[in-house]
mmCIF file of C-alpha atoms in Angstrom:
data_model
loop_
_atom_site.group_PDB
_atom_site.id
_atom_site.type_symbol
_atom_site.label_atom_id
_atom_site.label_comp_id
_atom_site.label_asym_id
_atom_site.label_seq_id
_atom_site.Cartn_x
_atom_site.Cartn_y
_atom_site.Cartn_z
ATOM 1 C CA MET A 963 -10.117 -68.144 98.900
ATOM 2 C CA GLU A 964 -6.325 -68.058 98.498
ATOM 3 C CA SER A 965 -6.336 -71.342 96.728
ATOM 4 C CA SER A 966 -9.034 -69.945 94.228
ATOM 5 C CA ARG A 967 -6.678 -67.079 93.513
ATOM 6 C CA ASN A 968 -3.754 -69.188 92.856
ATOM 7 C CA LYS A 969 -5.668 -71.492 90.500
ATOM 8 C CA LYS A 970 -6.796 -68.394 88.484
ATOM 9 C CA ARG A 971 -3.239 -67.116 88.447
ATOM 10 C CA GLY A 972 -1.970 -70.501 87.316
ATOM 11 C CA TYR A 973 -4.718 -70.621 84.523
ATOM 12 C CA GLU A 974 -3.511 -67.077 83.104
ATOM 13 C CA GLN A 975 0.159 -68.274 83.221
ATOM 14 C CA SER A 976 -0.548 -71.347 81.403
ATOM 15 C CA VAL A 977 -2.372 -69.482 78.699
ATOM 16 C CA GLU A 978 0.589 -67.124 78.331
ATOM 17 C CA ASP A 979 2.975 -70.057 78.135
ATOM 18 C CA GLU A 980 0.869 -71.583 75.544
ATOM 19 C CA ALA A 981 0.831 -68.422 73.440
ATOM 20 C CA ASP A 982 4.704 -68.249 73.710
ATOM 21 C CA GLY A 983 5.036 -71.636 72.669
ATOM 22 C CA MET A 984 3.003 -71.188 69.389
ATOM 23 C CA PRO A 985 4.760 -70.937 65.934
ATOM 24 C CA GLY A 986 6.300 -67.557 65.259
ATOM 25 C CA SER A 987 4.778 -67.478 61.586
ATOM 26 C CA LYS A 988 1.409 -67.310 62.997
ATOM 27 C CA LYS A 989 2.135 -64.544 65.571
ATOM 28 C CA SER A 990 3.939 -62.406 62.879
ATOM 29 C CA LYS A 991 1.159 -62.436 60.408
ATOM 30 C CA LEU A 992 -1.006 -59.716 62.285
ATOM 31 C CA PRO A 993 1.552 -56.736 61.950
ATOM 32 C CA ALA A 994 2.255 -57.903 58.275
ATOM 33 C CA LEU A 995 -1.393 -57.732 57.269
ATOM 34 C CA ALA A 996 -1.760 -54.350 58.955
ATOM 35 C CA SER A 997 1.166 -52.977 56.904
ATOM 36 C CA VAL A 998 -0.432 -54.257 53.568
ATOM 37 C CA ILE A 999 -3.628 -52.841 54.331
ATOM 38 C CA VAL A 1000 -1.977 -49.368 55.328
ATOM 39 C CA GLU A 1001 0.066 -49.593 52.100
ATOM 40 C CA ALA A 1002 -3.088 -50.282 49.959
ATOM 41 C CA LEU A 1003 -4.815 -47.463 51.547
ATOM 42 C CA LYS A 1004 -1.994 -45.146 50.760
ATOM 43 C CA MET A 1005 -1.806 -46.404 47.045
ATOM 44 C CA ASP A 1006 -5.332 -46.038 46.629
ATOM 45 C CA SER A 1007 -5.503 -42.407 47.905
ATOM 46 C CA LEU A 1008 -2.577 -41.430 45.889
ATOM 47 C CA GLN A 1009 -4.423 -42.654 42.716
ATOM 48 C CA ARG A 1010 -7.578 -40.898 43.700
ATOM 49 C CA LEU A 1011 -5.557 -37.648 44.224
ATOM 50 C CA CYS A 1012 -3.820 -38.007 40.870
ATOM 51 C CA SER A 1013 -7.189 -38.747 39.153
ATOM 52 C CA SER A 1014 -8.835 -35.628 40.783
ATOM 53 C CA LEU A 1015 -5.838 -33.314 39.837
ATOM 54 C CA GLU A 1016 -5.490 -34.463 36.241
ATOM 55 C CA PRO A 1017 -8.431 -32.253 34.872
ATOM 56 C CA LEU A 1018 -7.205 -29.385 36.828
ATOM 57 C CA LEU A 1019 -3.555 -29.612 35.587
ATOM 58 C CA ARG A 1020 -4.967 -30.084 32.001
ATOM 59 C CA ARG A 1021 -6.862 -26.989 32.380
ATOM 60 C CA ILE A 1022 -3.871 -24.950 33.698
ATOM 61 C CA VAL A 1023 -1.521 -26.146 31.063
ATOM 62 C CA SER A 1024 -4.206 -25.279 28.257
ATOM 63 C CA GLU A 1025 -4.695 -21.814 29.680
ATOM 64 C CA GLU A 1026 -0.997 -21.014 29.773
ATOM 65 C CA VAL A 1027 -0.337 -22.227 26.130
ATOM 66 C CA GLU A 1028 -3.304 -20.106 25.018
ATOM 67 C CA ARG A 1029 -2.046 -17.101 26.875
ATOM 68 C CA ALA A 1030 1.480 -17.538 25.381
ATOM 69 C CA LEU A 1031 0.010 -17.792 21.890
ATOM 70 C CA THR A 1032 -2.072 -14.752 22.261
ATOM 71 C CA LYS A 1033 1.077 -12.769 23.528
ATOM 72 C CA PHE A 1034 2.922 -13.560 20.337
ATOM 73 C CA GLY A 1035 -0.084 -12.568 18.215
ATOM 74 C CA HIS A 1036 -1.133 -16.172 16.873
ATOM 75 C CA ALA A 1037 -4.517 -15.871 18.562
ATOM 76 C CA LYS A 1038 -5.081 -12.679 16.423
ATOM 77 C CA LEU A 1039 -3.726 -14.200 13.131
ATOM 78 C CA ALA A 1040 -6.052 -17.167 13.665
ATOM 79 C CA ALA A 1041 -9.106 -15.022 14.267
ATOM 80 C CA ARG A 1042 -8.419 -12.611 11.471
ATOM 81 C CA SER A 1043 -6.547 -14.083 8.760
ATOM 82 C CA PRO A 1044 -7.181 -17.242 6.709
ATOM 83 C CA PRO A 1045 -4.947 -20.287 6.922
ATOM 84 C CA PRO A 1046 -2.010 -20.104 4.492
ATOM 85 C CA ARG A 1047 -2.146 -21.731 1.210
ATOM 86 C CA ILE A 1048 0.169 -24.631 0.596
ATOM 87 C CA HIS A 1049 1.533 -24.553 -2.967
ATOM 88 C CA GLY A 1050 2.075 -27.756 -4.667
ATOM 89 C CA PRO A 1051 5.207 -28.608 -6.550
ATOM 90 C CA GLY A 1052 5.770 -26.481 -9.475
ATOM 91 C CA GLU A 1053 2.829 -24.266 -8.809
ATOM 92 C CA LYS A 1054 3.402 -20.663 -9.580
ATOM 93 C CA ASN A 1055 3.603 -18.248 -6.472
ATOM 94 C CA LEU A 1056 3.260 -14.733 -7.691
ATOM 95 C CA GLN A 1057 2.867 -11.369 -5.827
ATOM 96 C CA LEU A 1058 2.274 -7.900 -6.734
ATOM 97 C CA HIS A 1059 4.320 -5.129 -4.982
ATOM 98 C CA TYR A 1060 4.496 -1.508 -4.734
ATOM 99 C CA LYS A 1061 8.170 -0.362 -5.193
ATOM 100 C CA THR A 1062 7.474 3.203 -4.102
ATOM 101 C CA ARG A 1063 6.930 4.657 -0.772
ATOM 102 C CA MET A 1064 4.014 6.943 0.061
ATOM 103 C CA PRO A 1065 4.101 10.229 1.927
ATOM 104 C CA PRO A 1066 2.503 10.687 5.428
ATOM 105 C CA HIS A 1067 -0.279 12.494 3.816
ATOM 106 C CA LEU A 1068 -2.015 13.615 0.661
ATOM 107 C CA PHE A 1069 -4.590 16.283 -0.376
ATOM 108 C CA THR A 1070 -8.048 15.831 -1.985
ATOM 109 C CA GLY A 1071 -8.004 17.249 -5.508
ATOM 110 C CA GLY A 1072 -4.237 16.711 -5.896
ATOM 111 C CA LYS A 1073 -2.127 14.276 -7.839
ATOM 112 C CA VAL A 1074 -1.535 11.107 -5.935
ATOM 113 C CA GLU A 1075 2.221 10.815 -5.925
ATOM 114 C CA GLY A 1076 4.848 8.874 -3.736
ATOM 115 C CA ASP A 1077 7.341 10.166 -1.368
ATOM 116 C CA GLN A 1078 8.984 13.529 -2.386
ATOM 117 C CA GLY A 1079 6.680 13.665 -5.582
ATOM 118 C CA ALA A 1080 7.923 10.363 -7.104
ATOM 119 C CA ALA A 1081 6.013 8.300 -9.560
ATOM 120 C CA ILE A 1082 4.385 5.282 -8.101
ATOM 121 C CA HIS A 1083 5.770 1.947 -9.515
ATOM 122 C CA VAL A 1084 4.613 -1.615 -9.338
ATOM 123 C CA VAL A 1085 6.183 -5.023 -10.056
ATOM 124 C CA LEU A 1086 5.158 -8.590 -10.398
ATOM 125 C CA ILE A 1087 7.380 -10.905 -8.374
ATOM 126 C CA ASP A 1088 7.906 -14.970 -8.607
ATOM 127 C CA THR A 1089 8.454 -15.465 -4.874
ATOM 128 C CA ASN A 1090 9.658 -18.825 -5.360
ATOM 129 C CA THR A 1091 12.744 -17.318 -7.191
ATOM 130 C CA GLY A 1092 12.525 -13.556 -6.114
ATOM 131 C CA ASP A 1093 12.779 -12.517 -9.679
ATOM 132 C CA VAL A 1094 10.403 -10.150 -11.555
ATOM 133 C CA VAL A 1095 8.034 -12.022 -13.885
ATOM 134 C CA GLN A 1096 9.326 -10.600 -17.187
ATOM 135 C CA THR A 1097 7.891 -13.298 -19.563
ATOM 136 C CA GLY A 1098 4.497 -15.033 -20.069
ATOM 137 C CA PRO A 1099 0.962 -13.730 -20.128
ATOM 138 C CA GLU A 1100 1.201 -12.561 -16.447
ATOM 139 C CA SER A 1101 3.961 -10.167 -17.267
ATOM 140 C CA SER A 1102 1.653 -8.072 -19.292
ATOM 141 C CA ALA A 1103 -1.469 -8.313 -17.090
ATOM 142 C CA LYS A 1104 -3.892 -5.481 -16.507
ATOM 143 C CA LEU A 1105 -4.225 -4.559 -12.819
ATOM 144 C CA ASN A 1106 -6.854 -2.445 -10.950
ATOM 145 C CA VAL A 1107 -5.915 0.323 -8.315
ATOM 146 C CA VAL A 1108 -8.364 0.208 -5.419
ATOM 147 C CA VAL A 1109 -8.568 2.101 -1.867
ATOM 148 C CA LEU A 1110 -7.886 -0.024 1.241
ATOM 149 C CA GLU A 1111 -8.743 0.555 4.831
ATOM 150 C CA GLY A 1112 -5.693 1.890 6.757
ATOM 151 C CA ASP A 1113 -5.834 -0.881 9.529
ATOM 152 C CA PHE A 1114 -5.257 -3.506 6.884
ATOM 153 C CA ASN A 1115 -2.184 -4.626 8.685
ATOM 154 C CA GLU A 1116 -1.264 -8.091 7.322
ATOM 155 C CA GLU A 1117 2.473 -8.269 6.969
ATOM 156 C CA GLU A 1118 4.111 -8.366 3.544
ATOM 157 C CA ASP A 1119 4.707 -12.232 3.859
ATOM 158 C CA ASP A 1120 1.249 -13.115 4.790
ATOM 159 C CA ASP A 1121 -0.630 -15.032 2.136
ATOM 160 C CA TRP A 1122 -4.258 -13.756 2.424
ATOM 161 C CA THR A 1123 -6.933 -14.850 0.109
ATOM 162 C CA LYS A 1124 -8.625 -12.535 -2.662
ATOM 163 C CA GLU A 1125 -11.746 -12.519 -0.672
ATOM 164 C CA HIS A 1126 -10.054 -11.353 2.454
ATOM 165 C CA PHE A 1127 -8.218 -8.484 0.584
ATOM 166 C CA GLU A 1128 -11.461 -7.300 -1.076
ATOM 167 C CA SER A 1129 -13.173 -7.194 2.245
ATOM 168 C CA HIS A 1130 -11.082 -4.337 3.177
ATOM 169 C CA GLU A 1131 -11.672 -2.351 0.177
ATOM 170 C CA VAL A 1132 -13.185 1.112 0.881
ATOM 171 C CA LYS A 1133 -16.161 2.269 -1.009
ATOM 172 C CA GLU A 1134 -17.356 5.967 -1.461
ATOM 173 C CA ARG A 1135 -19.759 7.532 1.293
ATOM 174 C CA GLU A 1136 -23.450 7.539 0.443
ATOM 175 C CA GLY A 1137 -24.007 10.520 -1.861
ATOM 176 C CA LYS A 1138 -20.280 11.038 -2.602
ATOM 177 C CA ARG A 1139 -18.247 10.606 -5.725
ATOM 178 C CA PRO A 1140 -15.977 7.472 -6.020
ATOM 179 C CA ILE A 1141 -13.005 7.978 -3.375
ATOM 180 C CA LEU A 1142 -10.341 7.585 -6.112
ATOM 181 C CA THR A 1143 -10.779 9.037 -9.541
ATOM 182 C CA GLY A 1144 -8.506 8.810 -12.878
ATOM 183 C CA ASP A 1145 -6.557 6.216 -14.484
ATOM 184 C CA LEU A 1146 -7.509 3.236 -12.282
ATOM 185 C CA LEU A 1147 -6.064 0.644 -14.668
ATOM 186 C CA VAL A 1148 -2.312 -0.299 -14.761
ATOM 187 C CA THR A 1149 -0.855 -2.544 -17.494
ATOM 188 C CA LEU A 1150 2.263 -4.300 -16.831
ATOM 189 C CA LYS A 1151 5.081 -4.515 -19.362
ATOM 190 C CA GLU A 1152 7.708 -7.115 -18.763
ATOM 191 C CA GLY A 1153 6.462 -7.308 -15.152
ATOM 192 C CA PHE A 1154 6.787 -3.519 -14.367
ATOM 193 C CA GLY A 1155 4.007 -0.921 -14.268
ATOM 194 C CA THR A 1156 3.503 2.739 -13.209
ATOM 195 C CA LEU A 1157 0.439 4.416 -11.710
ATOM 196 C CA GLY A 1158 -1.327 7.155 -13.910
ATOM 197 C CA ASP A 1159 -2.985 10.265 -12.798
ATOM 198 C CA LEU A 1160 -5.127 9.639 -9.816
ATOM 199 C CA THR A 1161 -7.003 11.947 -7.519
ATOM 200 C CA PHE A 1162 -8.649 11.603 -4.185
ATOM 201 C CA THR A 1163 -12.092 13.125 -4.011
ATOM 202 C CA ASP A 1164 -12.712 12.490 -0.273
ATOM 203 C CA ASN A 1165 -10.581 12.619 3.000
ATOM 204 C CA SER A 1166 -9.800 9.813 5.205
ATOM 205 C CA SER A 1167 -10.999 11.380 8.610
ATOM 206 C CA TRP A 1168 -14.228 9.239 8.527
ATOM 207 C CA ILE A 1169 -12.187 5.883 8.571
ATOM 208 C CA ARG A 1170 -11.662 4.178 11.816
ATOM 209 C CA SER A 1171 -7.802 4.417 11.436
ATOM 210 C CA ARG A 1172 -8.111 7.986 9.617
ATOM 211 C CA LYS A 1173 -5.893 6.587 6.955
ATOM 212 C CA PHE A 1174 -6.207 4.881 3.497
ATOM 213 C CA ARG A 1175 -4.056 2.423 1.654
ATOM 214 C CA LEU A 1176 -3.516 1.962 -2.103
ATOM 215 C CA GLY A 1177 -4.272 -1.547 -3.108
ATOM 216 C CA LEU A 1178 -3.494 -3.475 -6.527
ATOM 217 C CA LYS A 1179 -5.106 -6.611 -7.744
ATOM 218 C CA VAL A 1180 -5.270 -8.433 -11.042
ATOM 219 C CA SER A 1181 -8.236 -7.238 -13.359
ATOM 220 C CA PRO A 1182 -10.930 -10.109 -14.254
ATOM 221 C CA GLY A 1183 -10.118 -11.978 -17.393
ATOM 222 C CA TYR A 1184 -6.309 -12.100 -16.670
ATOM 223 C CA CYS A 1185 -4.212 -14.650 -14.944
ATOM 224 C CA ASP A 1186 -6.962 -17.143 -14.863
ATOM 225 C CA GLY A 1187 -6.268 -20.096 -12.938
ATOM 226 C CA ILE A 1188 -3.159 -18.532 -11.268
ATOM 227 C CA ARG A 1189 -3.293 -16.912 -7.920
ATOM 228 C CA VAL A 1190 -1.413 -13.628 -7.922
ATOM 229 C CA ARG A 1191 -1.332 -12.003 -4.442
ATOM 230 C CA GLU A 1192 -2.487 -8.360 -4.254
ATOM 231 C CA ALA A 1193 -0.220 -5.496 -3.115
ATOM 232 C CA LYS A 1194 -0.777 -2.757 -0.621
ATOM 233 C CA THR A 1195 0.992 0.493 0.299
ATOM 234 C CA GLU A 1196 1.695 1.872 3.657
ATOM 235 C CA GLY A 1197 -1.024 3.817 5.333
ATOM 236 C CA PHE A 1198 -1.430 7.524 4.826
ATOM 237 C CA ALA A 1199 -3.788 10.243 5.547
ATOM 238 C CA VAL A 1200 -5.935 12.214 2.941
ATOM 239 C CA LYS A 1201 -6.677 15.755 3.962
ATOM 240 C CA ASP A 1202 -9.001 18.239 2.519
ATOM 241 C CA HIS A 1203 -7.294 20.363 -0.148
ATOM 242 C CA ARG A 1204 -7.954 23.438 2.095
ATOM 243 C CA GLY A 1205 -4.945 22.248 4.217
ATOM 244 C CA GLU A 1206 -2.723 22.327 1.066
ATOM 245 C CA LEU A 1207 -2.511 26.097 1.498
ATOM 246 C CA TYR A 1208 -0.716 25.562 4.603
ATOM 247 C CA LYS A 1209 1.253 22.508 3.663
ATOM 248 C CA LYS A 1210 4.921 22.165 4.404
ATOM 249 C CA HIS A 1211 7.163 20.917 1.602
ATOM 250 C CA TYR A 1212 9.519 18.111 1.705
ATOM 251 C CA PRO A 1213 12.106 18.913 0.620
ATOM 252 C CA PRO A 1214 11.617 22.672 0.838
ATOM 253 C CA ALA A 1215 12.818 24.725 -2.309
ATOM 254 C CA LEU A 1216 14.974 27.548 -2.026
ATOM 255 C CA HIS A 1217 12.234 29.972 -3.339
ATOM 256 C CA ASP A 1218 9.732 28.601 -0.875
ATOM 257 C CA GLU A 1219 8.482 31.205 1.614
ATOM 258 C CA VAL A 1220 10.029 30.521 4.999
ATOM 259 C CA TRP A 1221 6.878 29.308 6.662
ATOM 260 C CA ARG A 1222 7.150 26.208 4.546
ATOM 261 C CA LEU A 1223 9.805 25.019 7.030
ATOM 262 C CA ASP A 1224 8.820 22.816 10.008
ATOM 263 C CA ARG A 1225 7.791 24.630 13.260
ATOM 264 C CA ILE A 1226 7.187 27.990 11.543
ATOM 265 C CA ALA A 1227 3.377 28.583 11.209
ATOM 266 C CA LYS A 1228 2.240 30.919 8.328
ATOM 267 C CA ASP A 1229 1.428 34.384 9.821
ATOM 268 C CA GLY A 1230 2.527 33.262 13.292
ATOM 269 C CA ALA A 1231 4.852 34.757 15.730
ATOM 270 C CA LEU A 1232 7.864 33.223 14.641
ATOM 271 C CA HIS A 1233 6.946 34.015 10.884
ATOM 272 C CA LYS A 1234 6.500 37.657 11.728
ATOM 273 C CA LYS A 1235 9.968 37.795 13.531
ATOM 274 C CA LEU A 1236 11.773 36.309 10.445
ATOM 275 C CA MET A 1237 9.870 38.724 8.052
ATOM 276 C CA LYS A 1238 10.835 41.663 10.172
ATOM 277 C CA ALA A 1239 14.532 40.687 10.003
ATOM 278 C CA ASP A 1240 14.025 40.458 6.144
ATOM 279 C CA ILE A 1241 14.200 36.609 6.184
ATOM 280 C CA VAL A 1242 11.339 35.862 3.478
ATOM 281 C CA THR A 1243 12.368 32.632 1.872
ATOM 282 C CA VAL A 1244 14.139 29.379 2.744
ATOM 283 C CA GLU A 1245 17.034 30.604 0.913
ATOM 284 C CA ASP A 1246 17.263 33.502 3.161
ATOM 285 C CA PHE A 1247 17.006 31.268 6.225
ATOM 286 C CA LEU A 1248 19.807 29.269 4.975
ATOM 287 C CA ARG A 1249 22.083 32.019 4.147
ATOM 288 C CA ILE A 1250 22.132 33.555 7.676
ATOM 289 C CA LEU A 1251 22.288 29.903 9.153
ATOM 290 C CA VAL A 1252 25.521 29.525 7.323
ATOM 291 C CA ARG A 1253 26.881 33.101 8.264
ATOM 292 C CA ASP A 1254 25.723 33.515 11.639
ATOM 293 C CA PRO A 1255 23.502 30.750 13.250
ATOM 294 C CA GLN A 1256 23.549 32.395 16.589
ATOM 295 C CA LYS A 1257 21.949 35.448 15.232
ATOM 296 C CA LEU A 1258 19.226 33.594 13.531
ATOM 297 C CA ARG A 1259 18.606 31.790 16.928
ATOM 298 C CA ASN A 1260 18.422 35.079 18.528
ATOM 299 C CA ILE A 1261 15.999 36.445 16.005
ATOM 300 C CA LEU A 1262 13.672 33.601 16.734
ATOM 301 C CA GLY A 1263 14.026 33.938 20.321
ATOM 302 C CA SER A 1264 12.541 32.119 23.368
ATOM 303 C CA GLY A 1265 9.378 31.319 21.355
ATOM 304 C CA MET A 1266 11.264 28.526 19.620
ATOM 305 C CA SER A 1267 12.523 25.897 22.064
ATOM 306 C CA ASN A 1268 15.741 24.011 21.284
ATOM 307 C CA ARG A 1269 13.862 21.159 20.043
ATOM 308 C CA MET A 1270 11.823 23.181 17.683
ATOM 309 C CA TRP A 1271 15.196 24.776 16.433
ATOM 310 C CA GLU A 1272 16.714 21.580 15.787
ATOM 311 C CA ASN A 1273 13.581 20.390 13.632
ATOM 312 C CA THR A 1274 13.582 23.572 11.688
ATOM 313 C CA VAL A 1275 17.206 23.453 10.861
ATOM 314 C CA GLU A 1276 17.235 19.893 10.104
ATOM 315 C CA HIS A 1277 14.335 20.326 7.576
ATOM 316 C CA ALA A 1278 15.973 23.694 6.175
ATOM 317 C CA LYS A 1279 19.098 21.682 5.418
ATOM 318 C CA THR A 1280 17.275 18.899 3.193
ATOM 319 C CA CYS A 1281 16.757 21.863 0.519
ATOM 320 C CA VAL A 1282 18.117 20.913 -2.678
ATOM 321 C CA LEU A 1283 20.534 23.716 -3.481
ATOM 322 C CA GLY A 1284 21.506 22.870 -7.127
ATOM 323 C CA GLY A 1285 24.902 23.489 -8.828
ATOM 324 C CA LYS A 1286 24.843 27.134 -8.954
ATOM 325 C CA LEU A 1287 28.281 28.680 -7.847
ATOM 326 C CA TYR A 1288 29.378 32.373 -7.187
ATOM 327 C CA VAL A 1289 32.826 33.845 -7.146
ATOM 328 C CA TYR A 1290 34.111 36.732 -5.195
ATOM 329 C CA TYR A 1291 37.393 38.205 -6.471
ATOM 330 C CA ALA A 1292 39.503 40.024 -4.172
ATOM 331 C CA ASP A 1293 40.742 42.404 -6.725
ATOM 332 C CA GLY A 1294 40.279 43.159 -10.392
ATOM 333 C CA THR A 1295 42.844 40.851 -11.707
ATOM 334 C CA GLN A 1296 40.529 37.757 -11.186
ATOM 335 C CA ASN A 1297 43.633 35.631 -10.151
ATOM 336 C CA THR A 1298 42.428 35.264 -6.435
ATOM 337 C CA GLY A 1299 38.960 34.634 -5.272
ATOM 338 C CA VAL A 1300 36.544 32.786 -3.273
ATOM 339 C CA VAL A 1301 33.903 30.190 -4.651
ATOM 340 C CA PHE A 1302 30.502 29.966 -2.807
ATOM 341 C CA ASN A 1303 27.279 28.252 -3.427
ATOM 342 C CA ASN A 1304 23.958 30.188 -3.517
ATOM 343 C CA ILE A 1305 23.576 29.984 0.400
ATOM 344 C CA TYR A 1306 27.276 31.305 0.893
ATOM 345 C CA GLU A 1307 28.910 27.911 1.787
ATOM 346 C CA LEU A 1308 32.429 27.694 0.800
ATOM 347 C CA ARG A 1309 33.043 25.604 -2.192
ATOM 348 C CA GLY A 1310 36.664 26.291 -3.017
ATOM 349 C CA LEU A 1311 39.162 29.020 -3.892
ATOM 350 C CA ILE A 1312 40.582 30.622 -7.096
ATOM 351 C CA ASP A 1313 44.539 30.513 -6.779
ATOM 352 C CA ASP A 1314 46.486 32.015 -9.431
ATOM 353 C CA GLY A 1315 43.495 31.741 -11.788
ATOM 354 C CA GLN A 1316 43.210 27.998 -10.876
ATOM 355 C CA PHE A 1317 40.089 26.539 -9.104
ATOM 356 C CA VAL A 1318 41.085 24.586 -5.865
ATOM 357 C CA SER A 1319 38.102 22.498 -4.614
ATOM 358 C CA LEU A 1320 37.042 22.393 -0.920
ATOM 359 C CA GLU A 1321 38.497 18.897 -0.432
ATOM 360 C CA SER A 1322 41.900 19.998 -1.625
ATOM 361 C CA LEU A 1323 42.085 23.047 0.508
ATOM 362 C CA THR A 1324 44.692 23.192 3.391
ATOM 363 C CA HIS A 1325 43.405 23.892 6.902
ATOM 364 C CA SER A 1326 44.648 27.547 6.880
ATOM 365 C CA GLN A 1327 42.820 28.037 3.510
ATOM 366 C CA LYS A 1328 39.743 26.591 4.837
ATOM 367 C CA THR A 1329 39.782 28.928 7.837
ATOM 368 C CA LEU A 1330 40.337 32.139 5.668
ATOM 369 C CA PRO A 1331 36.829 32.648 4.516
ATOM 370 C CA ASP A 1332 35.697 32.458 8.387
ATOM 371 C CA SER A 1333 37.894 35.160 9.212
ATOM 372 C CA GLY A 1334 35.248 37.979 8.562
ATOM 373 C CA LEU A 1335 35.065 37.231 4.730
ATOM 374 C CA HIS A 1336 31.688 35.956 5.015
ATOM 375 C CA GLU A 1337 30.394 39.414 6.214
ATOM 376 C CA HIS A 1338 32.658 41.197 3.772
ATOM 377 C CA VAL A 1339 31.138 39.143 0.886
ATOM 378 C CA PHE A 1340 27.598 39.451 2.172
ATOM 379 C CA ALA A 1341 28.001 43.310 2.551
ATOM 380 C CA PHE A 1342 29.253 43.405 -1.226
ATOM 381 C CA ARG A 1343 27.140 40.588 -2.455
ATOM 382 C CA TYR A 1344 26.340 42.529 -5.740
ATOM 383 C CA ARG A 1345 29.970 41.712 -6.664
ATOM 384 C CA LEU A 1346 29.431 37.941 -6.719
ATOM 385 C CA ILE A 1347 29.771 36.732 -10.178
ATOM 386 C CA PRO A 1348 27.887 33.582 -11.456
ATOM 387 C CA TRP A 1349 30.605 30.866 -11.918
#
């Protein structure tokens, strides 16, 4: 039994010795092959991971780019505006422009005018040079005035198409007269033109933006073969003429009733307070504002906030005073006197019969009229002599 165990132990020992005696290259191949297999599996897994992530990454990048474009308005331009035209070498690039700004609102039945009653001027520009087109057949072209939607918001440097422009023209409502009547044709002279008498017959309250724009385009039969980009004004509201009865004036006139000033409603509480204090016109308002602004502020009272007060005063000061001057002489010799404008602002002095302008007065001379002289002059205002 014991000999059998010894034989088995000897056999196992001999196998181990033979294994130890084998060449080392054959023994080391097993771990090297395992490493290769592991590395191959790793590489295959990485490639599969990359392949599976690629579509996801592409979609994320695409969404981020689209979001950025939308943020900066490119998506909107691509959706609404046609692609810009590419002008060939030597091709004319002409554009019409309105040179006059429009007021914030107009009234039906009234004359269409620019800001502060200005005439509405137009011009034809060569955008390649920035110059007015004063020669050639285009410089004397005829133009049509049209009404546009107020939300036609393309910027001035956008190169829209004629079809795109005309798609924003506003036509009259069913059963109504044409929105704009009068002289709808403008003839350029050396590249310049002026709109004639025009009148709105309908208000703009039924338009989505509640505003109109004036548009301008070349009449059929002119500038054939040449693209002339149309013009548009700023948006403005058109109100029914009934509102003109309560319209504020910009700028106000001296003889305007005082309710024409901002923040003072006709027949309202503030208007009644001013009337009670014999402040009837804008001129009356300005005269007491110059003499005693605190008194005027007290007359209006708490019903007018500080913000309202600032708006009203600012509007009143835009009044055009004209060049009329008055002199108050201290005595009958007319050698010494004080020169005022028609709202009693100091304009200069008469010293020894000579006029000294406000800019030339010394500090002490400037303070002289403020030392009670305003009230004295006002009390004896019938003695003011036109100068």
